[in-house]
Amino acid sequence: MLASNHGLLHDGGPQRHDWDAIRTALKRYLRGRGARHDVAEDVAQETLARLLELSRSQQIGSVFALAFRIADNALVDMSRRNGRLAAEMEDDVRSEEPSLNRILDSRRAMEVFDRCLRRMPALRREVLVRRRVEQESCRAIGEALDMSTKAVEKHITRGMTDLRRALDQAGIDLAGED
């Protein structure tokens, strides 16, 4: 039979433990190990339950030493469980689909590209579209437009510079995308 006497519990045997003092020491110990307040409370409660069960069946030499040992193990177990849970949740949340932010950034980038292309000189726009969108070679573009390969390359370089400047002004960084 368990009886309470000012925080002291007696299980009918020779052992008497101040469970409140043990609980307080455990919480302080766990907080010192970096556990959040709620985690320290949960681990201390679990530790006391285990200690109480052990004290009913065997003599405990140093209840505080055993309490700290049980608390350490419980903290490690909890950390492992939480780590597995977080990994499972991350796997569940992970998707092959692009994020909403990435979709919105891409749409904004397309708007900026479109606006910038419309403002370019017609020849530069045509060269850039034929090279980057239609993937024609510089040589083929030059032959079709009666230009040298070097002139085609200059239009591409200038067009890409215009596009990069427009993206920078809009605050869009395509290189930072995953």
Short mmCIF file of C-alpha atoms in Angstrom, two decimals:
data_model
loop_
_atom_site.label_atom_id
_atom_site.label_comp_id
_atom_site.label_asym_id
_atom_site.label_seq_id
_atom_site.Cartn_x
_atom_site.Cartn_y
_atom_site.Cartn_z
CA MET A 1 0.00 0.00 0.00
CA LEU A 2 1.29 3.45 -0.97
CA ALA A 3 0.82 6.28 1.50
CA SER A 4 1.78 9.89 1.11
CA ASN A 5 3.55 11.72 3.88
CA HIS A 6 4.61 15.26 2.91
CA GLY A 7 5.80 14.17 -0.53
CA LEU A 8 7.26 10.92 0.82
CA LEU A 9 5.90 7.68 -0.58
CA HIS A 10 6.24 4.43 1.20
CA ASP A 11 5.56 1.16 -0.59
CA GLY A 12 5.49 -1.04 2.45
CA GLY A 13 9.23 -1.83 2.15
CA PRO A 14 12.23 -0.19 3.71
CA GLN A 15 12.59 2.39 0.89
CA ARG A 16 11.19 5.89 1.28
CA HIS A 17 11.67 8.42 -1.52
CA ASP A 18 10.88 12.10 -1.80
CA TRP A 19 9.27 11.91 -5.27
CA ASP A 20 8.71 15.69 -5.47
CA ALA A 21 12.40 16.34 -4.84
CA ILE A 22 13.36 13.72 -7.44
CA ARG A 23 10.93 15.23 -9.95
CA THR A 24 12.30 18.74 -9.35
CA ALA A 25 15.90 17.54 -9.68
CA LEU A 26 15.03 15.66 -12.89
CA LYS A 27 13.40 18.67 -14.51
CA ARG A 28 16.37 20.87 -13.59
CA TYR A 29 18.78 18.23 -14.93
CA LEU A 30 16.84 17.85 -18.20
CA ARG A 31 16.55 21.61 -18.71
CA GLY A 32 20.31 21.80 -18.17
CA ARG A 33 20.69 19.23 -20.96
CA GLY A 34 18.78 21.54 -23.30
CA ALA A 35 15.33 19.96 -23.13
CA ARG A 36 12.36 22.27 -23.62
CA HIS A 37 10.17 22.82 -20.54
CA ASP A 38 7.37 20.56 -21.83
CA VAL A 39 9.82 17.82 -22.80
CA ALA A 40 11.52 17.99 -19.40
CA GLU A 41 8.11 17.66 -17.75
CA ASP A 42 7.17 14.64 -19.89
CA VAL A 43 10.50 12.88 -19.39
CA ALA A 44 10.46 13.54 -15.63
CA GLN A 45 6.95 12.09 -15.41
CA GLU A 46 7.94 9.00 -17.41
CA THR A 47 11.08 8.58 -15.30
CA LEU A 48 9.12 8.74 -12.05
CA ALA A 49 6.70 6.11 -13.32
CA ARG A 50 9.58 3.79 -14.17
CA LEU A 51 11.29 4.45 -10.83
CA LEU A 52 8.11 3.76 -8.91
CA GLU A 53 7.64 0.47 -10.75
CA LEU A 54 11.27 -0.54 -10.12
CA SER A 55 11.11 0.43 -6.44
CA ARG A 56 8.19 -1.97 -5.95
CA SER A 57 10.20 -4.97 -7.09
CA GLN A 58 13.79 -4.23 -6.07
CA GLN A 59 16.03 -2.27 -3.77
CA ILE A 60 17.44 0.88 -5.45
CA GLY A 61 20.89 1.88 -4.26
CA SER A 62 20.92 5.49 -5.48
CA VAL A 63 17.53 6.68 -6.61
CA PHE A 64 18.88 9.95 -8.03
CA ALA A 65 21.61 8.22 -10.07
CA LEU A 66 19.07 5.77 -11.45
CA ALA A 67 16.60 8.58 -12.12
CA PHE A 68 19.16 10.55 -14.13
CA ARG A 69 20.12 7.41 -16.07
CA ILE A 70 16.48 6.62 -16.89
CA ALA A 71 15.88 10.26 -17.85
CA ASP A 72 18.90 10.27 -20.18
CA ASN A 73 17.64 7.12 -21.89
CA ALA A 74 14.10 8.47 -22.15
CA LEU A 75 15.41 11.72 -23.64
CA VAL A 76 17.43 9.80 -26.25
CA ASP A 77 14.43 7.59 -27.05
CA MET A 78 12.19 10.63 -27.43
CA SER A 79 14.73 12.33 -29.67
CA ARG A 80 14.95 9.23 -31.87
CA ARG A 81 11.16 8.95 -32.11
CA ASN A 82 10.85 12.63 -32.99
CA GLY A 83 13.64 12.31 -35.57
CA ARG A 84 11.90 9.37 -37.24
CA LEU A 85 8.57 11.18 -37.14
CA ALA A 86 10.10 14.32 -38.66
CA ALA A 87 11.73 12.26 -41.42
CA GLU A 88 8.44 10.48 -42.15
CA MET A 89 6.59 13.79 -42.23
CA GLU A 90 9.21 15.29 -44.53
CA ASP A 91 8.86 12.30 -46.86
CA ASP A 92 5.09 12.73 -46.83
CA VAL A 93 5.31 16.45 -47.53
CA ARG A 94 8.01 16.22 -50.20
CA SER A 95 6.60 16.36 -53.69
CA GLU A 96 7.91 16.26 -57.22
CA GLU A 97 5.64 19.19 -58.02
CA PRO A 98 7.15 22.69 -57.85
CA SER A 99 6.26 24.77 -54.81
CA LEU A 100 3.69 27.53 -55.05
CA ASN A 101 6.43 30.14 -54.53
CA ARG A 102 8.46 28.68 -57.37
CA ILE A 103 5.42 28.68 -59.67
CA LEU A 104 4.67 32.31 -58.82
CA ASP A 105 8.33 33.31 -59.31
CA SER A 106 8.36 31.54 -62.67
CA ARG A 107 5.19 33.34 -63.75
CA ARG A 108 6.68 36.67 -62.71
CA ALA A 109 9.87 35.82 -64.59
CA MET A 110 7.85 35.00 -67.72
CA GLU A 111 6.04 38.34 -67.46
CA VAL A 112 9.39 40.12 -67.15
CA PHE A 113 10.82 38.14 -70.11
CA ASP A 114 7.78 38.96 -72.24
CA ARG A 115 7.89 42.67 -71.39
CA CYS A 116 11.65 42.82 -72.00
CA LEU A 117 11.41 40.98 -75.35
CA ARG A 118 8.70 43.37 -76.58
CA ARG A 119 10.97 46.34 -75.77
CA MET A 120 14.00 44.91 -77.63
CA PRO A 121 14.86 45.98 -81.15
CA ALA A 122 13.10 43.62 -83.59
CA LEU A 123 16.31 42.09 -84.97
CA ARG A 124 17.75 41.36 -81.51
CA ARG A 125 14.44 39.81 -80.39
CA GLU A 126 14.29 37.61 -83.51
CA VAL A 127 17.89 36.42 -83.10
CA LEU A 128 17.38 35.69 -79.41
CA VAL A 129 14.12 33.80 -79.92
CA ARG A 130 15.54 31.76 -82.83
CA ARG A 131 18.63 30.81 -80.78
CA ARG A 132 17.19 30.30 -77.27
CA VAL A 133 13.64 29.18 -78.00
CA GLU A 134 13.89 27.49 -81.40
CA GLN A 135 17.49 26.41 -80.72
CA GLU A 136 18.81 27.27 -84.16
CA SER A 137 22.55 27.50 -84.55
CA CYS A 138 24.21 30.90 -84.82
CA ARG A 139 25.39 29.96 -88.28
CA ALA A 140 21.85 29.10 -89.48
CA ILE A 141 20.45 32.31 -88.00
CA GLY A 142 23.20 34.35 -89.68
CA GLU A 143 22.51 32.74 -93.05
CA ALA A 144 18.74 33.25 -92.75
CA LEU A 145 19.08 36.90 -91.71
CA ASP A 146 22.10 37.68 -93.93
CA MET A 147 24.36 38.39 -90.92
CA SER A 148 27.77 37.21 -89.79
CA THR A 149 28.02 34.66 -87.00
CA LYS A 150 29.77 37.31 -84.87
CA ALA A 151 26.87 39.73 -85.31
CA VAL A 152 24.40 36.99 -84.31
CA GLU A 153 26.47 36.24 -81.19
CA LYS A 154 26.54 39.96 -80.26
CA HIS A 155 22.75 40.19 -80.53
CA ILE A 156 22.40 37.10 -78.32
CA THR A 157 24.83 38.49 -75.75
CA ARG A 158 23.08 41.88 -75.67
CA GLY A 159 19.64 40.24 -75.52
CA MET A 160 20.68 38.03 -72.62
CA THR A 161 22.17 41.07 -70.86
CA ASP A 162 18.86 42.92 -71.33
CA LEU A 163 16.92 39.95 -69.92
CA ARG A 164 19.26 39.58 -66.91
CA ARG A 165 19.02 43.32 -66.16
CA ALA A 166 15.19 43.18 -66.34
CA LEU A 167 15.13 40.19 -63.96
CA ASP A 168 17.50 41.93 -61.54
CA GLN A 169 15.35 45.07 -61.56
CA ALA A 170 12.28 42.93 -60.85
CA GLY A 171 14.13 41.22 -57.96
CA ILE A 172 13.97 37.76 -59.55
CA ASP A 173 16.93 35.40 -59.10
CA LEU A 174 16.51 32.35 -61.33
CA ALA A 175 19.96 31.04 -60.34
CA GLY A 176 18.75 30.67 -56.74
CA GLU A 177 16.03 28.20 -57.73
CA ASP A 178 16.36 24.52 -56.87
#
